[in-house]
């Protein structure tokens, strides 16, 4: 494994301001001076432009426009070593304690930059800990990090998942789904979320196997679904659907383009006791919603939680248009006195813009409504910088 070295770095005025404000990203165009032989994983020591004082420490990433991913900003003398990372993991674990006091054994232990680990995500499902790696910067440091993650979380098994870039990298010998520690009897791991049973495929599932950020919203939708008909659009593994069923919904329809995801949603439902009916629709959401409208079908609760529509700046305008379309379709499908839940996980579409889009659509229909609740990430997804806030969700209660 590559042994990292130290780099001396100077930035332009804009880059320096970012570091002083504790922003975790330094872009390549902010760097004015750096060693010629800089390699991914090297420790970048950032000096102030004028006084030559250390203002921060980060890891150098030759493969990303975010050239330095900051680990520490400040003037104190700090050593980046195993103890430094162990302390950060312990702090992150301590922040999750209130969630772990509930009937929940699945949580995000490390939320990337927001917990001081840029390019690294760690989720726990019962006794299985899943590390998702997005950057080669961590390769020289993984051994001690794995040990501390396992020990602090008391996980019995540690699985490594790799982003597409890392899967194609020649800088390591890992494979996606590599079991680093312990054993895994089955790819599918069962876990509990606020008393509701779920499962996640930790080897082949999206991201780390499941999406934990909407946990509080799923619980809320469940509580408001008793004796109701519910439509869960972009349902994936049935998070909202299963909470609704477990909380006594009369009928739940899960809609997703992936038949495999719908099979998981149905299986997750069956991990719980429920008396309602669980229906599924496989197909493109926009087409399926228009078909339901044409057939004059409505639901007491409609949840629309699409994947990110704006992964790059060039997609923002189209994303905004799609959110407007979904608000319009969702309103038409929401029954009299019903509840429409609209969510966005596109960080490039800010919360203000998202709520403005929804308001402009809903204010144009001949129904009065109240925006009864606005939410963001659950507590295990703390926000430490502006771009870290991606999830927003609005609950719209119609009066007629």
Short mmCIF file of C-alpha atoms in Angstrom, two decimals:
data_model
loop_
_atom_site.label_atom_id
_atom_site.label_comp_id
_atom_site.label_asym_id
_atom_site.label_seq_id
_atom_site.Cartn_x
_atom_site.Cartn_y
_atom_site.Cartn_z
CA UNK A 1 0.00 0.00 0.00
CA UNK A 2 1.22 3.51 -0.85
CA UNK A 3 2.88 5.33 2.07
CA UNK A 4 1.59 8.91 2.04
CA UNK A 5 3.94 11.88 2.31
CA UNK A 6 3.43 15.49 3.37
CA UNK A 7 2.66 18.26 0.90
CA UNK A 8 3.06 22.01 1.41
CA UNK A 9 0.12 23.84 -0.16
CA UNK A 10 -0.75 27.50 -0.74
CA UNK A 11 -4.11 28.68 -2.04
CA UNK A 12 -5.50 31.78 -3.70
CA UNK A 13 -7.58 34.20 -1.60
CA UNK A 14 -10.89 32.46 -2.39
CA UNK A 15 -9.54 29.00 -1.50
CA UNK A 16 -8.02 30.29 1.70
CA UNK A 17 -11.34 31.82 2.76
CA UNK A 18 -13.05 28.45 2.22
CA UNK A 19 -10.53 26.74 4.51
CA UNK A 20 -10.78 29.46 7.17
CA UNK A 21 -14.57 29.04 7.13
CA UNK A 22 -14.06 25.29 7.70
CA UNK A 23 -15.43 24.26 4.30
CA UNK A 24 -14.29 20.68 3.54
CA UNK A 25 -13.49 21.17 -0.17
CA UNK A 26 -10.52 22.79 -1.89
CA UNK A 27 -10.88 22.85 -5.68
CA UNK A 28 -7.92 22.42 -8.04
CA UNK A 29 -8.28 26.00 -9.35
CA UNK A 30 -7.74 27.35 -5.81
CA UNK A 31 -4.24 25.85 -5.51
CA UNK A 32 -1.38 28.21 -6.39
CA UNK A 33 1.54 26.21 -4.97
CA UNK A 34 2.03 22.49 -4.25
CA UNK A 35 4.78 19.82 -4.47
CA UNK A 36 5.32 18.50 -8.01
CA UNK A 37 5.14 14.86 -6.94
CA UNK A 38 1.78 15.05 -5.14
CA UNK A 39 -0.09 11.73 -5.11
CA UNK A 40 -3.57 10.67 -3.99
CA UNK A 41 -3.65 10.04 -0.23
CA UNK A 42 -0.81 12.46 0.57
CA UNK A 43 -1.36 14.73 3.56
CA UNK A 44 -1.82 18.31 2.33
CA UNK A 45 -0.65 20.94 4.83
CA UNK A 46 -2.33 24.21 3.87
CA UNK A 47 -0.38 27.38 4.70
CA UNK A 48 -1.78 30.90 4.79
CA UNK A 49 -0.74 33.04 1.85
CA UNK A 50 0.95 35.84 3.78
CA UNK A 51 2.08 34.70 7.22
CA UNK A 52 3.09 31.11 6.36
CA UNK A 53 0.97 29.72 9.20
CA UNK A 54 -0.75 26.34 8.96
CA UNK A 55 -4.50 26.91 8.51
CA UNK A 56 -5.63 23.36 7.76
CA UNK A 57 -4.88 19.74 6.90
CA UNK A 58 -6.43 17.59 4.22
CA UNK A 59 -5.94 14.62 1.91
CA UNK A 60 -4.82 15.16 -1.67
CA UNK A 61 -6.97 13.64 -4.43
CA UNK A 62 -5.36 13.67 -7.88
CA UNK A 63 -8.50 12.19 -9.48
CA UNK A 64 -11.04 14.81 -8.43
CA UNK A 65 -11.68 18.51 -9.11
CA UNK A 66 -12.04 18.67 -5.30
CA UNK A 67 -8.26 18.32 -5.11
CA UNK A 68 -7.93 18.54 -1.32
CA UNK A 69 -10.54 17.05 0.99
CA UNK A 70 -10.11 18.77 4.34
CA UNK A 71 -9.80 16.84 7.59
CA UNK A 72 -9.05 19.75 9.89
CA UNK A 73 -9.24 23.55 9.69
CA UNK A 74 -7.53 25.67 12.31
CA UNK A 75 -4.16 26.79 13.66
CA UNK A 76 -3.70 24.22 16.45
CA UNK A 77 -1.01 21.57 16.02
CA UNK A 78 -2.83 18.38 15.02
CA UNK A 79 -1.40 14.99 14.01
CA UNK A 80 -3.36 13.07 11.37
CA UNK A 81 -2.92 9.54 12.65
CA UNK A 82 -4.93 6.53 13.88
CA UNK A 83 -5.81 8.34 17.14
CA UNK A 84 -7.14 11.36 15.18
CA UNK A 85 -9.52 9.15 13.16
CA UNK A 86 -10.52 7.07 16.19
CA UNK A 87 -11.52 10.24 18.04
CA UNK A 88 -13.64 11.38 15.08
CA UNK A 89 -15.41 8.00 14.85
CA UNK A 90 -16.15 8.05 18.59
CA UNK A 91 -17.56 11.58 18.34
CA UNK A 92 -19.78 10.53 15.42
CA UNK A 93 -21.00 7.48 17.36
CA UNK A 94 -21.83 9.62 20.39
CA UNK A 95 -23.96 11.92 18.19
CA UNK A 96 -26.16 8.94 17.19
CA UNK A 97 -27.02 7.88 20.74
CA UNK A 98 -30.48 9.50 20.87
CA UNK A 99 -31.52 7.56 17.75
CA UNK A 100 -30.14 4.31 19.18
CA UNK A 101 -32.31 4.75 22.28
CA UNK A 102 -35.35 4.11 20.02
CA UNK A 103 -36.38 0.71 18.66
CA UNK A 104 -33.89 1.13 15.78
CA UNK A 105 -30.70 -0.79 15.01
CA UNK A 106 -29.85 0.71 11.62
CA UNK A 107 -28.08 4.06 11.35
CA UNK A 108 -25.50 6.09 9.48
CA UNK A 109 -22.38 6.16 11.62
CA UNK A 110 -20.24 8.30 9.29
CA UNK A 111 -21.84 10.85 6.96
CA UNK A 112 -18.85 11.79 4.81
CA UNK A 113 -17.64 15.38 5.09
CA UNK A 114 -20.30 16.16 7.72
CA UNK A 115 -18.51 13.85 10.17
CA UNK A 116 -15.01 14.76 8.98
CA UNK A 117 -14.55 11.82 6.57
CA UNK A 118 -14.87 13.24 3.04
CA UNK A 119 -15.56 10.52 0.47
CA UNK A 120 -16.47 7.90 3.10
CA UNK A 121 -19.91 6.68 4.20
CA UNK A 122 -20.55 4.12 6.94
CA UNK A 123 -23.95 2.56 7.61
CA UNK A 124 -24.84 -0.03 10.23
CA UNK A 125 -27.59 -2.62 9.74
CA UNK A 126 -28.06 -4.60 12.96
CA UNK A 127 -24.68 -6.36 13.44
CA UNK A 128 -23.34 -5.59 9.93
CA UNK A 129 -21.35 -2.44 9.25
CA UNK A 130 -21.03 -1.31 5.62
CA UNK A 131 -18.26 1.08 4.52
CA UNK A 132 -18.87 2.79 1.17
CA UNK A 133 -15.69 4.23 -0.32
CA UNK A 134 -15.89 7.07 -2.87
CA UNK A 135 -12.25 8.19 -2.98
CA UNK A 136 -8.78 6.58 -3.14
CA UNK A 137 -7.56 9.09 -0.53
CA UNK A 138 -8.59 6.63 2.21
CA UNK A 139 -6.68 3.60 0.93
CA UNK A 140 -3.51 4.22 3.03
CA UNK A 141 -5.59 4.74 6.20
CA UNK A 142 -8.25 2.03 5.94
CA UNK A 143 -6.77 -0.63 8.19
CA UNK A 144 -6.93 1.33 11.44
CA UNK A 145 -10.24 2.96 10.44
CA UNK A 146 -11.87 -0.46 9.87
CA UNK A 147 -10.70 -1.63 13.29
CA UNK A 148 -12.06 1.43 15.11
CA UNK A 149 -15.37 1.37 13.22
CA UNK A 150 -15.88 -2.27 14.15
CA UNK A 151 -14.86 -1.83 17.77
CA UNK A 152 -16.82 1.37 18.46
CA UNK A 153 -20.01 0.15 16.73
CA UNK A 154 -19.58 -3.42 18.09
CA UNK A 155 -20.45 -4.74 14.62
CA UNK A 156 -19.84 -8.47 14.05
CA UNK A 157 -19.23 -8.07 10.31
CA UNK A 158 -17.63 -5.30 8.22
CA UNK A 159 -18.37 -5.09 4.47
CA UNK A 160 -16.60 -2.79 2.00
CA UNK A 161 -18.59 -1.31 -0.89
CA UNK A 162 -16.87 0.63 -3.67
CA UNK A 163 -18.12 3.46 -5.85
CA UNK A 164 -17.91 2.87 -9.62
CA UNK A 165 -14.63 4.84 -9.81
CA UNK A 166 -13.11 2.74 -7.05
CA UNK A 167 -14.30 -0.51 -8.64
CA UNK A 168 -12.28 0.42 -11.75
CA UNK A 169 -9.23 1.61 -9.77
CA UNK A 170 -5.93 -0.25 -9.94
CA UNK A 171 -4.68 1.31 -6.69
CA UNK A 172 -6.06 -1.52 -4.51
CA UNK A 173 -6.98 -5.22 -4.49
CA UNK A 174 -10.45 -4.89 -2.94
CA UNK A 175 -13.67 -5.96 -4.64
CA UNK A 176 -17.10 -4.42 -4.20
CA UNK A 177 -18.85 -6.33 -1.42
CA UNK A 178 -15.57 -7.52 0.15
CA UNK A 179 -16.15 -8.88 3.69
CA UNK A 180 -13.31 -7.26 5.64
CA UNK A 181 -14.10 -8.61 9.09
CA UNK A 182 -16.29 -11.43 10.39
CA UNK A 183 -18.59 -13.50 8.20
CA UNK A 184 -21.82 -12.93 6.30
CA UNK A 185 -24.34 -15.77 6.18
CA UNK A 186 -26.55 -13.99 3.66
CA UNK A 187 -26.25 -10.91 1.41
CA UNK A 188 -29.61 -9.75 2.79
CA UNK A 189 -29.47 -8.41 6.34
CA UNK A 190 -32.59 -7.85 8.48
CA UNK A 191 -32.82 -4.75 10.66
CA UNK A 192 -35.34 -2.66 12.60
CA UNK A 193 -36.39 0.95 12.01
CA UNK A 194 -38.63 2.45 14.73
CA UNK A 195 -40.14 -0.97 15.44
CA UNK A 196 -40.72 -1.81 11.75
CA UNK A 197 -38.77 -4.69 10.18
CA UNK A 198 -36.76 -4.24 6.98
CA UNK A 199 -33.95 -5.90 5.05
CA UNK A 200 -31.02 -4.60 2.98
CA UNK A 201 -28.81 -6.33 0.44
CA UNK A 202 -25.46 -5.10 1.74
CA UNK A 203 -23.46 -6.71 -1.09
CA UNK A 204 -25.41 -5.70 -4.20
CA UNK A 205 -28.03 -3.13 -3.09
CA UNK A 206 -27.91 0.58 -4.03
CA UNK A 207 -25.38 2.65 -2.03
CA UNK A 208 -24.89 0.57 1.13
CA UNK A 209 -28.09 -1.45 0.62
CA UNK A 210 -30.78 0.97 1.77
CA UNK A 211 -31.54 4.70 2.23
CA UNK A 212 -31.50 5.70 5.89
CA UNK A 213 -31.90 9.49 5.53
CA UNK A 214 -35.74 9.40 5.28
CA UNK A 215 -36.20 7.32 8.44
CA UNK A 216 -38.04 10.03 10.41
CA UNK A 217 -40.26 10.82 7.42
CA UNK A 218 -41.15 7.15 6.96
CA UNK A 219 -42.14 6.97 10.62
CA UNK A 220 -44.25 10.13 10.26
CA UNK A 221 -46.02 8.91 7.12
CA UNK A 222 -46.70 5.61 8.88
CA UNK A 223 -48.33 7.37 11.84
CA UNK A 224 -50.62 9.33 9.48
CA UNK A 225 -51.59 6.29 7.36
CA UNK A 226 -53.91 4.34 9.69
CA UNK A 227 -57.03 3.23 7.79
CA UNK A 228 -55.85 5.20 4.75
CA UNK A 229 -55.06 4.39 1.12
CA UNK A 230 -51.42 5.22 0.35
CA UNK A 231 -49.41 5.68 -2.86
CA UNK A 232 -45.60 5.41 -2.52
CA UNK A 233 -43.97 6.74 -5.72
CA UNK A 234 -40.32 5.83 -6.45
CA UNK A 235 -40.82 3.32 -3.64
CA UNK A 236 -37.52 1.38 -4.10
CA UNK A 237 -37.46 -1.13 -1.21
CA UNK A 238 -40.80 0.11 0.13
CA UNK A 239 -39.66 2.32 3.01
CA UNK A 240 -42.80 4.47 3.16
CA UNK A 241 -45.05 1.61 2.03
CA UNK A 242 -43.93 -0.76 4.77
CA UNK A 243 -44.27 1.85 7.54
CA UNK A 244 -47.78 2.62 6.28
CA UNK A 245 -48.76 -1.08 6.24
CA UNK A 246 -47.24 -1.70 9.69
CA UNK A 247 -49.24 1.26 11.04
CA UNK A 248 -52.59 -0.01 9.80
CA UNK A 249 -53.00 1.44 6.30
CA UNK A 250 -56.01 -0.01 4.45
CA UNK A 251 -54.28 -0.26 1.09
CA UNK A 252 -50.76 0.63 -0.07
CA UNK A 253 -49.52 0.88 -3.64
CA UNK A 254 -45.75 0.83 -4.23
CA UNK A 255 -44.69 2.30 -7.59
CA UNK A 256 -41.18 1.87 -8.99
CA UNK A 257 -39.53 1.34 -12.37
CA UNK A 258 -37.60 -1.67 -10.99
CA UNK A 259 -39.52 -4.93 -10.63
CA UNK A 260 -36.70 -6.24 -8.45
CA UNK A 261 -37.07 -3.27 -6.07
CA UNK A 262 -40.82 -3.93 -5.86
CA UNK A 263 -40.17 -7.58 -4.98
CA UNK A 264 -37.95 -6.34 -2.13
CA UNK A 265 -40.70 -3.91 -1.05
CA UNK A 266 -43.24 -6.75 -0.90
CA UNK A 267 -40.76 -8.97 0.99
CA UNK A 268 -40.03 -6.15 3.45
CA UNK A 269 -43.76 -5.73 4.04
CA UNK A 270 -44.05 -9.43 4.87
CA UNK A 271 -41.41 -9.09 7.60
CA UNK A 272 -44.18 -7.31 9.55
CA UNK A 273 -47.73 -8.11 10.61
CA UNK A 274 -50.33 -6.13 8.67
CA UNK A 275 -53.94 -6.47 7.54
CA UNK A 276 -54.01 -4.03 4.61
CA UNK A 277 -53.47 -4.81 0.92
CA UNK A 278 -50.05 -4.23 -0.69
CA UNK A 279 -50.26 -3.55 -4.43
CA UNK A 280 -47.40 -2.79 -6.81
CA UNK A 281 -47.04 -0.92 -10.10
CA UNK A 282 -43.87 -1.42 -12.17
CA UNK A 283 -43.19 1.38 -14.62
CA UNK A 284 -41.99 4.91 -15.32
CA UNK A 285 -43.40 7.13 -12.56
CA UNK A 286 -44.57 9.97 -14.83
CA UNK A 287 -46.40 7.59 -17.19
CA UNK A 288 -47.89 5.53 -14.34
CA UNK A 289 -49.13 8.62 -12.48
CA UNK A 290 -50.78 10.00 -15.62
CA UNK A 291 -52.50 6.65 -16.15
CA UNK A 292 -53.83 6.64 -12.56
CA UNK A 293 -55.13 10.20 -13.05
CA UNK A 294 -56.81 9.19 -16.33
CA UNK A 295 -58.53 6.36 -14.45
CA UNK A 296 -59.61 8.88 -11.77
CA UNK A 297 -57.85 7.01 -8.96
CA UNK A 298 -57.01 8.98 -5.81
CA UNK A 299 -55.27 8.17 -2.52
CA UNK A 300 -55.56 9.54 1.03
CA UNK A 301 -51.76 9.79 1.28
CA UNK A 302 -49.43 10.32 -1.69
CA UNK A 303 -45.64 10.18 -1.15
CA UNK A 304 -43.34 11.22 -4.01
CA UNK A 305 -39.65 10.75 -3.23
CA UNK A 306 -37.68 10.67 -6.51
CA UNK A 307 -33.97 9.96 -6.98
CA UNK A 308 -31.68 12.96 -7.52
CA UNK A 309 -32.63 14.80 -10.71
CA UNK A 310 -29.61 17.15 -10.72
CA UNK A 311 -26.30 15.34 -10.34
CA UNK A 312 -24.56 18.19 -12.19
CA UNK A 313 -25.16 21.92 -12.66
CA UNK A 314 -26.36 21.48 -16.26
CA UNK A 315 -29.33 19.40 -15.01
CA UNK A 316 -30.74 21.93 -12.53
CA UNK A 317 -33.32 23.53 -14.89
CA UNK A 318 -34.67 20.15 -16.00
CA UNK A 319 -34.77 18.96 -12.37
CA UNK A 320 -36.87 21.97 -11.36
CA UNK A 321 -39.27 21.23 -14.21
CA UNK A 322 -39.60 17.59 -13.09
CA UNK A 323 -40.32 18.62 -9.48
CA UNK A 324 -43.06 20.93 -10.75
CA UNK A 325 -44.56 18.10 -12.81
CA UNK A 326 -44.50 15.73 -9.83
CA UNK A 327 -46.22 18.31 -7.58
CA UNK A 328 -48.92 18.75 -10.25
CA UNK A 329 -49.43 15.00 -10.70
CA UNK A 330 -49.32 14.38 -6.95
CA UNK A 331 -52.03 16.96 -6.26
CA UNK A 332 -54.37 15.34 -8.80
CA UNK A 333 -53.89 11.97 -7.13
CA UNK A 334 -54.46 13.24 -3.59
CA UNK A 335 -58.00 12.58 -2.35
CA UNK A 336 -60.26 15.12 -0.67
CA UNK A 337 -58.70 16.21 2.65
CA UNK A 338 -55.71 14.07 1.73
CA UNK A 339 -51.98 14.42 2.40
CA UNK A 340 -49.34 14.98 -0.30
CA UNK A 341 -45.70 14.42 0.71
CA UNK A 342 -43.12 15.81 -1.72
CA UNK A 343 -39.38 15.19 -1.27
CA UNK A 344 -36.13 16.06 -3.04
CA UNK A 345 -32.61 14.69 -2.57
CA UNK A 346 -30.99 16.94 -5.22
CA UNK A 347 -28.45 19.06 -3.32
CA UNK A 348 -28.19 21.45 -6.31
CA UNK A 349 -31.88 22.31 -5.93
CA UNK A 350 -31.93 24.15 -2.60
CA UNK A 351 -34.73 23.80 -0.05
CA UNK A 352 -35.98 27.35 -0.76
CA UNK A 353 -36.18 26.68 -4.49
CA UNK A 354 -37.88 23.30 -3.97
CA UNK A 355 -40.56 24.68 -1.64
CA UNK A 356 -41.12 27.65 -3.98
CA UNK A 357 -41.68 25.26 -6.92
CA UNK A 358 -44.24 23.27 -4.91
CA UNK A 359 -46.00 26.42 -3.73
CA UNK A 360 -46.24 27.90 -7.24
CA UNK A 361 -47.84 24.66 -8.52
CA UNK A 362 -50.22 24.10 -5.61
CA UNK A 363 -51.28 27.76 -5.46
CA UNK A 364 -52.53 27.43 -9.02
CA UNK A 365 -55.08 24.71 -8.29
CA UNK A 366 -58.58 25.28 -6.96
CA UNK A 367 -57.90 23.61 -3.65
CA UNK A 368 -56.76 25.15 -0.42
CA UNK A 369 -53.99 23.46 1.54
CA UNK A 370 -51.64 23.92 4.48
CA UNK A 371 -47.93 23.14 4.45
CA UNK A 372 -48.08 21.36 7.81
CA UNK A 373 -44.50 20.14 8.09
CA UNK A 374 -41.07 20.72 6.53
CA UNK A 375 -38.29 18.27 7.31
CA UNK A 376 -34.65 17.57 6.45
CA UNK A 377 -32.33 14.60 7.15
CA UNK A 378 -32.75 12.37 10.15
CA UNK A 379 -30.46 12.90 13.16
CA UNK A 380 -27.78 10.45 11.97
CA UNK A 381 -27.19 12.72 8.95
CA UNK A 382 -25.80 15.87 10.64
CA UNK A 383 -25.08 18.85 8.37
CA UNK A 384 -21.68 20.55 8.71
CA UNK A 385 -21.57 22.60 5.49
CA UNK A 386 -24.01 24.11 2.98
CA UNK A 387 -23.64 21.46 0.25
CA UNK A 388 -24.10 18.70 2.83
CA UNK A 389 -27.80 19.58 3.11
CA UNK A 390 -29.50 17.74 0.27
CA UNK A 391 -32.75 16.27 1.64
CA UNK A 392 -35.93 18.31 2.00
CA UNK A 393 -39.49 17.14 2.43
CA UNK A 394 -42.83 18.97 2.60
CA UNK A 395 -46.18 17.69 3.91
CA UNK A 396 -49.17 19.35 2.21
CA UNK A 397 -52.59 18.78 3.79
CA UNK A 398 -55.52 19.64 1.52
CA UNK A 399 -58.64 21.17 3.06
CA UNK A 400 -60.97 19.94 0.32
#
